[in-house]
Amino acid sequence: RKEVEQDPGPFNVPEGATVAFNCTYSNSASQSFFWYRQDCRKEPKLLMSVYSSGNEDGRFTAQLNRASQYISLLIRDSKLSDSATYLCVVEKAGGTSYGKLTFGQGTILTVHP
Amino acid sequence: NAGVMQNPRHLVRRRGQEARLRCSPMKGHSHVYWYRQLPEEGLKFMVYLQKENIIDESGMPKERFSAEFPKEGPSILRIQQVVRGDSAAYFCASSPPSDYQYEQYFGPGTRLTVT
């Protein structure tokens, strides 16, 4: 089983749509969680950290369920510029895994006019 | 405040040559991480360094790969005797010293092509 698994996608949605991505992780010792986005052949860019209480940043809402080891990202009112690959990322602090990020394979989102 | 800088952005090497990839972290960041993204694959952790120390190299191939982050100057990822399978995008990330979540910021990457 992969350490971080995401919806296979791709997602193809019209502008203005709401889209949700899911992610599960296998290591219960994981402590920090993030969503990154990666545009074609470019570096990953931090979208948002994910907290147990859930957090929102404009049109983006992230949720974490530690009991189910499940992370989600909701994008409301999709824009063309949201088209990218969305990466679910976990980090297990402490010991030799300190600072090591584990990435999911990514989910491709295409927003069309 | 400049972001993470990597150079070169593109590097072409013949099989058997050496590749040196450089990374300068963001100002104020003392932690550097290297990741590799093979074609059509996700990013994989390689190594985590602080100044003059390798903290975690669990993702580094056992042979031909080495990394350093000297007291002065950029972090270097060195690949000796490159093979075609080393062709990939190599990303460096940095983060500030922190006891909390380690938000890592990535550089633009070096795309290595081995011919």
Short mmCIF file of C-alpha atoms in Angstrom, two decimals:
data_model
loop_
_atom_site.label_atom_id
_atom_site.label_comp_id
_atom_site.label_asym_id
_atom_site.label_seq_id
_atom_site.Cartn_x
_atom_site.Cartn_y
_atom_site.Cartn_z
CA ARG A 1 0.00 0.00 0.00
CA LYS A 2 1.28 3.46 -0.88
CA GLU A 3 2.02 5.80 2.00
CA VAL A 4 -0.13 8.53 0.48
CA GLU A 5 -2.95 7.74 -1.93
CA GLN A 6 -5.03 10.21 -3.88
CA ASP A 7 -8.01 10.11 -6.18
CA PRO A 8 -6.65 9.00 -9.54
CA GLY A 9 -8.46 11.72 -11.49
CA PRO A 10 -8.23 13.42 -13.85
CA PHE A 11 -10.97 15.87 -13.00
CA ASN A 12 -12.40 17.93 -15.81
CA VAL A 13 -14.83 20.61 -14.58
CA PRO A 14 -16.41 23.81 -15.91
CA GLU A 15 -15.59 27.20 -14.50
CA GLY A 16 -17.56 27.93 -11.37
CA ALA A 17 -17.84 24.29 -10.34
CA THR A 18 -17.01 22.93 -6.92
CA VAL A 19 -14.54 20.07 -6.87
CA ALA A 20 -13.27 17.90 -4.03
CA PHE A 21 -10.09 15.87 -3.76
CA ASN A 22 -9.53 13.07 -1.29
CA CYS A 23 -6.38 11.60 0.11
CA THR A 24 -5.56 8.85 2.59
CA TYR A 25 -2.29 8.17 4.35
CA SER A 26 -1.07 4.95 5.90
CA ASN A 27 1.34 6.11 8.60
CA SER A 28 -0.59 7.01 11.73
CA ALA A 29 2.50 8.78 13.09
CA SER A 30 2.21 11.43 10.38
CA GLN A 31 1.96 14.81 12.03
CA SER A 32 1.88 17.52 9.39
CA PHE A 33 -0.25 17.68 6.29
CA PHE A 34 -0.23 19.91 3.26
CA TRP A 35 -1.71 20.47 -0.14
CA TYR A 36 0.65 21.60 -2.87
CA ARG A 37 -0.12 22.39 -6.48
CA GLN A 38 2.20 21.70 -9.34
CA ASP A 39 1.86 23.27 -12.76
CA CYS A 40 3.21 21.39 -15.72
CA ARG A 41 6.98 20.89 -15.43
CA LYS A 42 7.28 23.43 -12.62
CA GLU A 43 8.04 23.24 -8.94
CA PRO A 44 5.40 22.31 -6.36
CA LYS A 45 3.93 25.35 -4.65
CA LEU A 46 2.47 25.25 -1.17
CA LEU A 47 -1.28 25.77 -1.36
CA MET A 48 -2.11 25.33 2.28
CA SER A 49 -1.30 23.46 5.45
CA VAL A 50 -4.03 21.24 6.85
CA TYR A 51 -5.05 21.34 10.48
CA SER A 52 -7.23 19.04 12.53
CA SER A 53 -9.74 21.83 13.00
CA GLY A 54 -9.97 22.34 9.25
CA ASN A 55 -8.95 25.52 7.57
CA GLU A 56 -10.10 27.78 4.80
CA ASP A 57 -8.25 30.13 2.51
CA GLY A 58 -10.56 31.97 0.16
CA ARG A 59 -12.10 29.42 -2.20
CA PHE A 60 -10.06 26.56 -0.75
CA THR A 61 -11.02 24.47 2.27
CA ALA A 62 -8.93 21.66 3.70
CA GLN A 63 -10.03 19.05 6.21
CA LEU A 64 -8.14 16.45 8.20
CA ASN A 65 -9.60 13.39 9.89
CA ARG A 66 -6.86 11.76 11.94
CA ALA A 67 -9.02 8.83 13.02
CA SER A 68 -9.68 7.86 9.41
CA GLN A 69 -6.28 9.07 8.19
CA TYR A 70 -8.05 11.09 5.55
CA ILE A 71 -7.39 14.53 4.09
CA SER A 72 -9.56 16.50 1.72
CA LEU A 73 -9.40 19.66 -0.35
CA LEU A 74 -12.45 21.50 -1.59
CA ILE A 75 -12.22 24.14 -4.29
CA ARG A 76 -15.26 26.35 -4.78
CA ASP A 77 -16.03 28.52 -7.80
CA SER A 78 -13.27 26.97 -9.90
CA LYS A 79 -11.21 29.27 -12.09
CA LEU A 80 -9.29 28.44 -15.25
CA SER A 81 -6.12 29.23 -13.30
CA ASP A 82 -6.89 26.41 -10.87
CA SER A 83 -5.93 23.90 -13.56
CA ALA A 84 -2.93 22.05 -12.16
CA THR A 85 -1.91 18.85 -10.41
CA TYR A 86 -2.83 18.82 -6.73
CA LEU A 87 -0.47 16.99 -4.43
CA CYS A 88 -1.41 15.60 -1.05
CA VAL A 89 1.63 15.66 1.22
CA VAL A 90 2.29 14.29 4.69
CA GLU A 91 5.22 14.65 7.02
CA LYS A 92 6.18 12.57 10.02
CA ALA A 93 8.17 14.61 12.47
CA GLY A 94 10.62 13.10 14.85
CA GLY A 95 13.36 10.55 14.60
CA THR A 96 14.92 9.95 11.24
CA SER A 97 11.78 11.02 9.37
CA TYR A 98 12.16 14.56 10.62
CA GLY A 99 11.29 16.97 7.82
CA LYS A 100 10.76 14.27 5.20
CA LEU A 101 7.74 14.93 3.02
CA THR A 102 5.90 12.08 1.37
CA PHE A 103 3.94 13.03 -1.73
CA GLY A 104 0.91 11.45 -3.27
CA GLN A 105 0.91 10.81 -6.99
CA GLY A 106 -1.21 13.88 -7.57
CA THR A 107 -4.62 14.52 -9.04
CA ILE A 108 -4.90 16.43 -12.29
CA LEU A 109 -7.53 19.13 -12.43
CA THR A 110 -8.57 20.81 -15.66
CA VAL A 111 -11.03 23.68 -15.48
CA HIS A 112 -12.61 24.53 -18.83
CA PRO A 113 -14.62 27.57 -19.96
CA ASN B 1 13.26 38.15 -0.49
CA ALA B 2 14.48 35.79 -3.17
CA GLY B 3 13.02 32.33 -3.19
CA VAL B 4 14.90 29.06 -3.34
CA MET B 5 17.39 29.19 -6.18
CA GLN B 6 18.67 26.26 -8.15
CA ASN B 7 21.17 26.05 -10.94
CA PRO B 8 21.59 25.04 -13.56
CA ARG B 9 17.96 24.83 -14.63
CA HIS B 10 18.80 22.34 -17.35
CA LEU B 11 21.77 20.02 -17.42
CA VAL B 12 22.74 17.55 -20.11
CA ARG B 13 25.32 14.90 -19.35
CA ARG B 14 26.61 11.88 -21.21
CA ARG B 15 26.57 8.52 -19.50
CA GLY B 16 29.51 8.21 -17.14
CA GLN B 17 29.93 11.92 -16.51
CA GLU B 18 29.34 13.71 -13.23
CA ALA B 19 26.40 16.02 -12.52
CA ARG B 20 26.51 18.75 -9.88
CA LEU B 21 23.28 20.44 -8.90
CA ARG B 22 23.28 23.51 -6.69
CA CYS B 23 20.67 24.90 -4.35
CA SER B 24 20.61 28.13 -2.38
CA PRO B 25 17.86 28.18 0.26
CA MET B 26 15.64 31.12 1.01
CA LYS B 27 17.15 33.76 3.26
CA GLY B 28 16.82 32.73 6.87
CA HIS B 29 16.24 29.07 6.02
CA SER B 30 18.72 26.60 7.42
CA HIS B 31 17.11 23.32 6.33
CA VAL B 32 17.52 21.98 2.82
CA TYR B 33 15.80 19.01 1.22
CA TRP B 34 16.33 17.33 -2.13
CA TYR B 35 13.58 15.53 -4.03
CA ARG B 36 13.58 13.72 -7.35
CA GLN B 37 10.71 13.48 -9.81
CA LEU B 38 11.12 10.83 -12.46
CA PRO B 39 9.11 11.23 -15.67
CA GLU B 40 5.42 10.53 -15.07
CA GLU B 41 6.04 9.85 -11.37
CA GLY B 42 5.55 11.64 -8.09
CA LEU B 43 8.18 13.44 -6.06
CA LYS B 44 10.39 11.26 -3.91
CA PHE B 45 12.42 12.42 -0.95
CA MET B 46 16.15 11.98 -1.26
CA VAL B 47 17.99 13.77 1.53
CA TYR B 48 17.58 16.34 4.29
CA LEU B 49 20.49 18.53 5.34
CA GLN B 50 21.31 21.30 7.72
CA LYS B 51 24.52 23.30 7.59
CA GLU B 52 27.41 20.82 7.63
CA ASN B 53 25.12 17.96 8.66
CA ILE B 54 23.19 15.25 6.86
CA ILE B 55 20.06 14.67 8.92
CA ASP B 56 18.28 12.03 6.84
CA GLU B 57 19.57 10.41 3.67
CA SER B 58 17.16 7.50 3.63
CA GLY B 59 15.99 8.33 0.10
CA MET B 60 19.41 8.53 -1.50
CA PRO B 61 20.50 5.71 -3.80
CA LYS B 62 23.30 3.78 -2.12
CA GLU B 63 25.86 4.45 -4.80
CA ARG B 64 26.92 7.39 -6.95
CA PHE B 65 24.79 9.98 -5.14
CA SER B 66 26.03 12.34 -2.45
CA ALA B 67 24.89 15.62 -0.97
CA GLU B 68 26.41 18.34 1.15
CA PHE B 69 25.46 21.67 2.64
CA PRO B 70 28.68 23.43 3.63
CA LYS B 71 28.99 26.21 6.14
CA GLU B 72 29.37 28.68 3.28
CA GLY B 73 27.77 28.40 -0.10
CA PRO B 74 24.95 26.43 -1.63
CA SER B 75 23.91 22.85 -1.06
CA ILE B 76 25.27 20.48 -3.70
CA LEU B 77 23.73 17.26 -4.97
CA ARG B 78 26.36 15.28 -6.78
CA ILE B 79 25.73 12.34 -9.08
CA GLN B 80 28.77 10.44 -10.26
CA GLN B 81 28.89 8.28 -13.39
CA VAL B 82 25.38 9.21 -14.46
CA VAL B 83 23.16 6.67 -16.19
CA ARG B 84 20.03 7.18 -18.32
CA GLY B 85 17.83 6.31 -15.36
CA ASP B 86 19.11 9.40 -13.54
CA SER B 87 17.25 11.61 -16.03
CA ALA B 88 14.69 13.45 -13.91
CA ALA B 89 13.76 16.76 -12.37
CA TYR B 90 15.62 17.41 -9.13
CA PHE B 91 13.95 19.83 -6.78
CA CYS B 92 15.43 21.48 -3.76
CA ALA B 93 13.30 22.82 -0.93
CA SER B 94 14.10 24.82 2.16
CA SER B 95 12.43 25.61 5.44
CA PRO B 96 13.18 27.77 8.44
CA PRO B 97 14.14 26.28 11.78
CA SER B 98 10.85 25.50 13.48
CA ASP B 99 9.33 23.26 16.10
CA TYR B 100 6.06 23.18 14.24
CA GLN B 101 4.85 22.27 10.80
CA TYR B 102 7.64 22.19 8.30
CA GLU B 103 6.38 24.19 5.39
CA GLN B 104 8.88 23.61 2.67
CA TYR B 105 9.34 25.97 -0.24
CA PHE B 106 10.61 24.61 -3.50
CA GLY B 107 13.06 25.91 -6.05
CA PRO B 108 12.40 25.76 -9.80
CA GLY B 109 14.27 22.50 -10.16
CA THR B 110 17.11 21.22 -12.30
CA ARG B 111 16.14 19.02 -15.21
CA LEU B 112 18.86 16.50 -15.80
CA THR B 113 19.02 14.70 -19.11
CA VAL B 114 21.48 11.87 -19.54
CA THR B 115 22.26 10.99 -23.14
#
